[in-house]
Amino acid sequence: MADSREEEKKEGEQELQGAVGGEDVVDDPILEQGAVVLRGYVIERINNEEPSRHVSSEDLGGQSNEQQDPQVKEVVEQLLKIADELNRNAELQRLINQVPGNCAQDIFMKVARNIFADGINWGRVVALFHLAYRLIYKAITTDHLENIRTIISWVLQVIREQLYSWLVQQGGWAGVIRGISRWRTVAIVASVVLVATIVYYRKTR
């Protein structure tokens, strides 16, 4: 039984690596919840910025009831509080708005590596989500819906390759709820992402 579960997990991991969709295709709570939390983050941001635009989890490749989990709701709420700092940075918003919605995967990964180059904290995780949100929002508003799942799959790849061990140490995504130090990190979030985005912009002008 254990062997078959291990085989299933390996198959699932391979499927995720090859996926362009961002669907929750692995039996791994951290990756699966990461996708759910990201979709919740995107939905809430769009609701705040453009209430008339109705976006559902299904539109983003998820399940209809996945956002009903109380813990998911609380994690998303905490991430949104941290993200408020990003929204106050007008220069950052201007630069992110210049990132093309169909940017290449290697560029996205370069920016992601830069965000976490000298450490990981919840503020930087939000920075990654914020960049992904802007790209997804651009895909929605320019009717390039095929890009949405691709962007989500990129974020899952970053989680798997760069954040997984750290997230395990935090006790999973619920760690942001307990993370008292998060308010000490928000001040550096905007500058970290700003630097990453400027690096992206200069290399792709």
PDB file of C-alpha atoms in Angstrom:
ATOM      1  CA  MET A   1       0.000   0.000   0.000  1.00  0.00           C
ATOM      2  CA  ALA A   2       2.795   2.363   0.970  1.00  0.00           C
ATOM      3  CA  ASP A   3       4.655   1.503  -2.231  1.00  0.00           C
ATOM      4  CA  SER A   4       1.646   2.246  -4.396  1.00  0.00           C
ATOM      5  CA  ARG A   5       1.070   5.551  -2.592  1.00  0.00           C
ATOM      6  CA  GLU A   6       4.728   6.443  -3.184  1.00  0.00           C
ATOM      7  CA  GLU A   7       4.385   5.562  -6.868  1.00  0.00           C
ATOM      8  CA  GLU A   8       1.254   7.678  -7.144  1.00  0.00           C
ATOM      9  CA  LYS A   9       3.046  10.586  -5.518  1.00  0.00           C
ATOM     10  CA  LYS A  10       5.973  10.281  -7.930  1.00  0.00           C
ATOM     11  CA  GLU A  11       3.620  10.139 -10.893  1.00  0.00           C
ATOM     12  CA  GLY A  12       1.824  13.207  -9.570  1.00  0.00           C
ATOM     13  CA  GLU A  13       5.075  15.096  -9.185  1.00  0.00           C
ATOM     14  CA  GLN A  14       6.047  14.274 -12.746  1.00  0.00           C
ATOM     15  CA  GLU A  15       2.658  15.430 -13.963  1.00  0.00           C
ATOM     16  CA  LEU A  16       3.012  18.751 -12.166  1.00  0.00           C
ATOM     17  CA  GLN A  17       6.467  19.321 -13.594  1.00  0.00           C
ATOM     18  CA  GLY A  18       5.143  18.842 -17.087  1.00  0.00           C
ATOM     19  CA  ALA A  19       1.856  20.652 -16.563  1.00  0.00           C
ATOM     20  CA  VAL A  20       1.078  24.015 -18.045  1.00  0.00           C
ATOM     21  CA  GLY A  21      -2.184  24.240 -16.180  1.00  0.00           C
ATOM     22  CA  GLY A  22      -1.494  24.753 -12.497  1.00  0.00           C
ATOM     23  CA  GLU A  23      -4.172  22.227 -11.563  1.00  0.00           C
ATOM     24  CA  ASP A  24      -3.754  20.560  -8.178  1.00  0.00           C
ATOM     25  CA  VAL A  25      -2.386  17.346  -9.626  1.00  0.00           C
ATOM     26  CA  VAL A  26      -0.142  16.125  -6.817  1.00  0.00           C
ATOM     27  CA  ASP A  27      -0.947  14.535  -3.518  1.00  0.00           C
ATOM     28  CA  ASP A  28       1.075  17.135  -1.645  1.00  0.00           C
ATOM     29  CA  PRO A  29      -0.699  19.428   0.844  1.00  0.00           C
ATOM     30  CA  ILE A  30       1.795  22.300   0.574  1.00  0.00           C
ATOM     31  CA  LEU A  31       1.698  22.497  -3.226  1.00  0.00           C
ATOM     32  CA  GLU A  32      -2.039  21.900  -3.423  1.00  0.00           C
ATOM     33  CA  GLN A  33      -2.844  24.493  -0.773  1.00  0.00           C
ATOM     34  CA  GLY A  34      -0.348  26.879  -2.362  1.00  0.00           C
ATOM     35  CA  ALA A  35      -2.371  26.794  -5.584  1.00  0.00           C
ATOM     36  CA  VAL A  36      -5.642  27.263  -3.677  1.00  0.00           C
ATOM     37  CA  VAL A  37      -4.230  30.172  -1.643  1.00  0.00           C
ATOM     38  CA  LEU A  38      -2.833  31.841  -4.771  1.00  0.00           C
ATOM     39  CA  ARG A  39      -6.217  31.608  -6.488  1.00  0.00           C
ATOM     40  CA  GLY A  40      -7.885  33.026  -3.376  1.00  0.00           C
ATOM     41  CA  TYR A  41      -5.382  35.880  -3.317  1.00  0.00           C
ATOM     42  CA  VAL A  42      -6.042  36.684  -6.984  1.00  0.00           C
ATOM     43  CA  ILE A  43      -9.825  36.546  -6.529  1.00  0.00           C
ATOM     44  CA  GLU A  44      -9.780  38.856  -3.499  1.00  0.00           C
ATOM     45  CA  ARG A  45      -7.441  41.358  -5.157  1.00  0.00           C
ATOM     46  CA  ILE A  46      -9.656  41.525  -8.229  1.00  0.00           C
ATOM     47  CA  ASN A  47     -12.759  41.891  -6.038  1.00  0.00           C
ATOM     48  CA  ASN A  48     -11.086  44.828  -4.276  1.00  0.00           C
ATOM     49  CA  GLU A  49      -9.808  46.543  -7.412  1.00  0.00           C
ATOM     50  CA  GLU A  50     -12.676  45.815  -9.773  1.00  0.00           C
ATOM     51  CA  PRO A  51     -15.797  44.570  -7.916  1.00  0.00           C
ATOM     52  CA  SER A  52     -17.851  44.398 -11.110  1.00  0.00           C
ATOM     53  CA  ARG A  53     -15.540  41.737 -12.566  1.00  0.00           C
ATOM     54  CA  HIS A  54     -16.566  38.323 -11.232  1.00  0.00           C
ATOM     55  CA  VAL A  55     -13.749  35.786 -11.177  1.00  0.00           C
ATOM     56  CA  SER A  56     -14.181  32.321  -9.678  1.00  0.00           C
ATOM     57  CA  SER A  57     -11.775  29.555  -8.677  1.00  0.00           C
ATOM     58  CA  GLU A  58     -12.946  27.588 -11.717  1.00  0.00           C
ATOM     59  CA  ASP A  59     -11.866  30.486 -13.962  1.00  0.00           C
ATOM     60  CA  LEU A  60      -8.374  30.045 -12.500  1.00  0.00           C
ATOM     61  CA  GLY A  61      -8.277  26.253 -12.858  1.00  0.00           C
ATOM     62  CA  GLY A  62      -9.546  25.381  -9.369  1.00  0.00           C
ATOM     63  CA  GLN A  63     -12.560  23.769  -7.698  1.00  0.00           C
ATOM     64  CA  SER A  64     -15.825  25.579  -6.993  1.00  0.00           C
ATOM     65  CA  ASN A  65     -15.752  25.184  -3.191  1.00  0.00           C
ATOM     66  CA  GLU A  66     -12.027  25.352  -2.485  1.00  0.00           C
ATOM     67  CA  GLN A  67     -12.164  28.889  -1.043  1.00  0.00           C
ATOM     68  CA  GLN A  68     -14.692  27.867   1.622  1.00  0.00           C
ATOM     69  CA  ASP A  69     -12.052  26.319   3.902  1.00  0.00           C
ATOM     70  CA  PRO A  70     -11.795  28.640   6.969  1.00  0.00           C
ATOM     71  CA  GLN A  71      -8.028  28.177   7.190  1.00  0.00           C
ATOM     72  CA  VAL A  72      -7.562  29.063   3.507  1.00  0.00           C
ATOM     73  CA  LYS A  73      -9.658  32.197   4.062  1.00  0.00           C
ATOM     74  CA  GLU A  74      -7.528  33.217   7.036  1.00  0.00           C
ATOM     75  CA  VAL A  75      -4.244  32.611   5.207  1.00  0.00           C
ATOM     76  CA  VAL A  76      -5.442  34.669   2.221  1.00  0.00           C
ATOM     77  CA  GLU A  77      -6.571  37.453   4.567  1.00  0.00           C
ATOM     78  CA  GLN A  78      -3.137  37.646   6.228  1.00  0.00           C
ATOM     79  CA  LEU A  79      -1.348  37.686   2.864  1.00  0.00           C
ATOM     80  CA  LEU A  80      -3.619  40.493   1.668  1.00  0.00           C
ATOM     81  CA  LYS A  81      -2.755  42.563   4.751  1.00  0.00           C
ATOM     82  CA  ILE A  82       0.937  42.237   3.930  1.00  0.00           C
ATOM     83  CA  ALA A  83       0.206  43.073   0.283  1.00  0.00           C
ATOM     84  CA  ASP A  84      -1.296  46.441   1.236  1.00  0.00           C
ATOM     85  CA  GLU A  85       2.280  47.713   1.560  1.00  0.00           C
ATOM     86  CA  LEU A  86       2.989  46.768  -2.057  1.00  0.00           C
ATOM     87  CA  ASN A  87      -0.062  48.622  -3.289  1.00  0.00           C
ATOM     88  CA  ARG A  88       1.199  51.855  -1.744  1.00  0.00           C
ATOM     89  CA  ASN A  89       4.341  51.797  -3.888  1.00  0.00           C
ATOM     90  CA  ALA A  90       3.360  53.703  -7.039  1.00  0.00           C
ATOM     91  CA  GLU A  91       6.712  53.170  -8.775  1.00  0.00           C
ATOM     92  CA  LEU A  92       6.466  49.433  -8.191  1.00  0.00           C
ATOM     93  CA  GLN A  93       2.978  49.347  -9.652  1.00  0.00           C
ATOM     94  CA  ARG A  94       4.142  51.316 -12.689  1.00  0.00           C
ATOM     95  CA  LEU A  95       6.982  48.890 -13.354  1.00  0.00           C
ATOM     96  CA  ILE A  96       4.853  45.782 -12.838  1.00  0.00           C
ATOM     97  CA  ASN A  97       2.246  47.169 -15.217  1.00  0.00           C
ATOM     98  CA  GLN A  98       4.933  47.251 -17.905  1.00  0.00           C
ATOM     99  CA  VAL A  99       5.601  43.517 -17.576  1.00  0.00           C
ATOM    100  CA  PRO A 100       3.946  41.869 -20.590  1.00  0.00           C
ATOM    101  CA  GLY A 101       1.235  39.405 -19.666  1.00  0.00           C
ATOM    102  CA  ASN A 102       2.842  36.752 -21.852  1.00  0.00           C
ATOM    103  CA  CYS A 103       6.330  37.099 -20.382  1.00  0.00           C
ATOM    104  CA  ALA A 104       8.580  34.079 -20.801  1.00  0.00           C
ATOM    105  CA  GLN A 105       9.030  31.508 -18.049  1.00  0.00           C
ATOM    106  CA  ASP A 106      12.769  32.136 -17.752  1.00  0.00           C
ATOM    107  CA  ILE A 107      12.113  35.836 -17.074  1.00  0.00           C
ATOM    108  CA  PHE A 108       9.509  35.013 -14.416  1.00  0.00           C
ATOM    109  CA  MET A 109      11.896  32.549 -12.754  1.00  0.00           C
ATOM    110  CA  LYS A 110      14.700  35.116 -12.851  1.00  0.00           C
ATOM    111  CA  VAL A 111      12.515  37.622 -11.034  1.00  0.00           C
ATOM    112  CA  ALA A 112      11.429  34.954  -8.526  1.00  0.00           C
ATOM    113  CA  ARG A 113      15.024  33.973  -7.785  1.00  0.00           C
ATOM    114  CA  ASN A 114      15.852  37.621  -7.222  1.00  0.00           C
ATOM    115  CA  ILE A 115      12.995  38.016  -4.745  1.00  0.00           C
ATOM    116  CA  PHE A 116      14.333  35.155  -2.598  1.00  0.00           C
ATOM    117  CA  ALA A 117      18.037  35.678  -3.321  1.00  0.00           C
ATOM    118  CA  ASP A 118      18.991  36.646   0.227  1.00  0.00           C
ATOM    119  CA  GLY A 119      16.262  35.060   2.317  1.00  0.00           C
ATOM    120  CA  ILE A 120      12.655  33.973   2.614  1.00  0.00           C
ATOM    121  CA  ASN A 121       9.879  35.514   4.666  1.00  0.00           C
ATOM    122  CA  TRP A 122       6.141  35.913   4.272  1.00  0.00           C
ATOM    123  CA  GLY A 123       6.570  39.389   2.820  1.00  0.00           C
ATOM    124  CA  ARG A 124       8.634  37.975  -0.039  1.00  0.00           C
ATOM    125  CA  VAL A 125       6.143  35.160  -0.592  1.00  0.00           C
ATOM    126  CA  VAL A 126       3.489  37.857  -0.979  1.00  0.00           C
ATOM    127  CA  ALA A 127       5.780  39.663  -3.407  1.00  0.00           C
ATOM    128  CA  LEU A 128       5.806  36.537  -5.591  1.00  0.00           C
ATOM    129  CA  PHE A 129       2.009  36.235  -5.349  1.00  0.00           C
ATOM    130  CA  HIS A 130       1.606  39.917  -6.151  1.00  0.00           C
ATOM    131  CA  LEU A 131       3.662  39.649  -9.327  1.00  0.00           C
ATOM    132  CA  ALA A 132       1.718  36.529 -10.379  1.00  0.00           C
ATOM    133  CA  TYR A 133      -1.548  38.335  -9.624  1.00  0.00           C
ATOM    134  CA  ARG A 134      -0.627  41.273 -11.854  1.00  0.00           C
ATOM    135  CA  LEU A 135       0.199  38.896 -14.713  1.00  0.00           C
ATOM    136  CA  ILE A 136      -3.021  36.911 -14.199  1.00  0.00           C
ATOM    137  CA  TYR A 137      -5.055  40.119 -14.020  1.00  0.00           C
ATOM    138  CA  LYS A 138      -3.469  41.267 -17.269  1.00  0.00           C
ATOM    139  CA  ALA A 139      -4.284  37.891 -18.852  1.00  0.00           C
ATOM    140  CA  ILE A 140      -7.924  38.227 -17.775  1.00  0.00           C
ATOM    141  CA  THR A 141      -8.371  41.822 -18.894  1.00  0.00           C
ATOM    142  CA  THR A 142      -6.682  41.260 -22.266  1.00  0.00           C
ATOM    143  CA  ASP A 143      -8.591  38.025 -22.903  1.00  0.00           C
ATOM    144  CA  HIS A 144      -5.505  35.799 -22.847  1.00  0.00           C
ATOM    145  CA  LEU A 145      -7.099  33.279 -20.494  1.00  0.00           C
ATOM    146  CA  GLU A 146      -4.791  30.523 -21.689  1.00  0.00           C
ATOM    147  CA  ASN A 147      -1.940  32.252 -19.792  1.00  0.00           C
ATOM    148  CA  ILE A 148      -3.603  31.955 -16.370  1.00  0.00           C
ATOM    149  CA  ARG A 149      -2.843  28.315 -15.671  1.00  0.00           C
ATOM    150  CA  THR A 150       0.641  28.693 -17.081  1.00  0.00           C
ATOM    151  CA  ILE A 151       1.417  31.489 -14.602  1.00  0.00           C
ATOM    152  CA  ILE A 152       0.000  29.435 -11.714  1.00  0.00           C
ATOM    153  CA  SER A 153       2.179  26.480 -12.743  1.00  0.00           C
ATOM    154  CA  TRP A 154       5.237  28.790 -12.650  1.00  0.00           C
ATOM    155  CA  VAL A 155       4.385  29.827  -9.087  1.00  0.00           C
ATOM    156  CA  LEU A 156       4.003  26.170  -8.092  1.00  0.00           C
ATOM    157  CA  GLN A 157       7.412  25.475  -9.576  1.00  0.00           C
ATOM    158  CA  VAL A 158       8.938  28.287  -7.498  1.00  0.00           C
ATOM    159  CA  ILE A 159       7.209  26.922  -4.380  1.00  0.00           C
ATOM    160  CA  ARG A 160       8.520  23.425  -5.063  1.00  0.00           C
ATOM    161  CA  GLU A 161      12.080  24.465  -5.928  1.00  0.00           C
ATOM    162  CA  GLN A 162      12.702  27.436  -3.624  1.00  0.00           C
ATOM    163  CA  LEU A 163      10.115  27.638  -0.848  1.00  0.00           C
ATOM    164  CA  TYR A 164       9.146  24.070  -0.023  1.00  0.00           C
ATOM    165  CA  SER A 165      11.585  23.385   2.846  1.00  0.00           C
ATOM    166  CA  TRP A 166      10.931  26.816   4.367  1.00  0.00           C
ATOM    167  CA  LEU A 167       7.164  26.281   4.210  1.00  0.00           C
ATOM    168  CA  VAL A 168       7.549  22.905   5.940  1.00  0.00           C
ATOM    169  CA  GLN A 169       9.520  24.651   8.718  1.00  0.00           C
ATOM    170  CA  GLN A 170       6.685  27.187   9.072  1.00  0.00           C
ATOM    171  CA  GLY A 171       4.158  24.399   9.514  1.00  0.00           C
ATOM    172  CA  GLY A 172       2.702  24.956   6.063  1.00  0.00           C
ATOM    173  CA  TRP A 173       0.694  27.924   4.811  1.00  0.00           C
ATOM    174  CA  ALA A 174      -0.997  28.362   8.189  1.00  0.00           C
ATOM    175  CA  GLY A 175       2.384  29.620   9.418  1.00  0.00           C
ATOM    176  CA  VAL A 176       1.520  33.100   8.155  1.00  0.00           C
ATOM    177  CA  ILE A 177      -1.348  33.217  10.670  1.00  0.00           C
ATOM    178  CA  ARG A 178       1.064  32.573  13.515  1.00  0.00           C
ATOM    179  CA  GLY A 179       3.905  34.626  12.052  1.00  0.00           C
ATOM    180  CA  ILE A 180       4.146  37.528  14.497  1.00  0.00           C
ATOM    181  CA  SER A 181       7.300  38.767  12.754  1.00  0.00           C
ATOM    182  CA  ARG A 182       5.425  39.410   9.513  1.00  0.00           C
ATOM    183  CA  TRP A 183       4.864  43.077  10.361  1.00  0.00           C
ATOM    184  CA  ARG A 184       8.605  43.549  10.714  1.00  0.00           C
ATOM    185  CA  THR A 185       9.126  42.358   7.154  1.00  0.00           C
ATOM    186  CA  VAL A 186       6.572  44.406   5.253  1.00  0.00           C
ATOM    187  CA  ALA A 187       8.794  47.482   5.096  1.00  0.00           C
ATOM    188  CA  ILE A 188      11.382  45.640   2.990  1.00  0.00           C
ATOM    189  CA  VAL A 189       8.899  43.861   0.743  1.00  0.00           C
ATOM    190  CA  ALA A 190       8.311  46.741  -1.633  1.00  0.00           C
ATOM    191  CA  SER A 191      12.016  47.416  -2.060  1.00  0.00           C
ATOM    192  CA  VAL A 192      12.793  43.745  -2.686  1.00  0.00           C
ATOM    193  CA  VAL A 193      10.170  43.429  -5.407  1.00  0.00           C
ATOM    194  CA  LEU A 194      11.035  46.815  -6.821  1.00  0.00           C
ATOM    195  CA  VAL A 195      14.644  45.742  -7.328  1.00  0.00           C
ATOM    196  CA  ALA A 196      13.532  42.433  -8.860  1.00  0.00           C
ATOM    197  CA  THR A 197      11.127  44.124 -11.226  1.00  0.00           C
ATOM    198  CA  ILE A 198      13.662  46.761 -12.278  1.00  0.00           C
ATOM    199  CA  VAL A 199      16.129  43.961 -13.059  1.00  0.00           C
ATOM    200  CA  TYR A 200      13.453  42.300 -15.191  1.00  0.00           C
ATOM    201  CA  TYR A 201      12.515  45.524 -16.924  1.00  0.00           C
ATOM    202  CA  ARG A 202      16.076  46.522 -17.781  1.00  0.00           C
ATOM    203  CA  LYS A 203      16.845  43.119 -19.269  1.00  0.00           C
ATOM    204  CA  THR A 204      13.748  43.024 -21.445  1.00  0.00           C
ATOM    205  CA  ARG A 205      13.374  46.588 -22.723  1.00  0.00           C
TER     206      ARG A 205
END
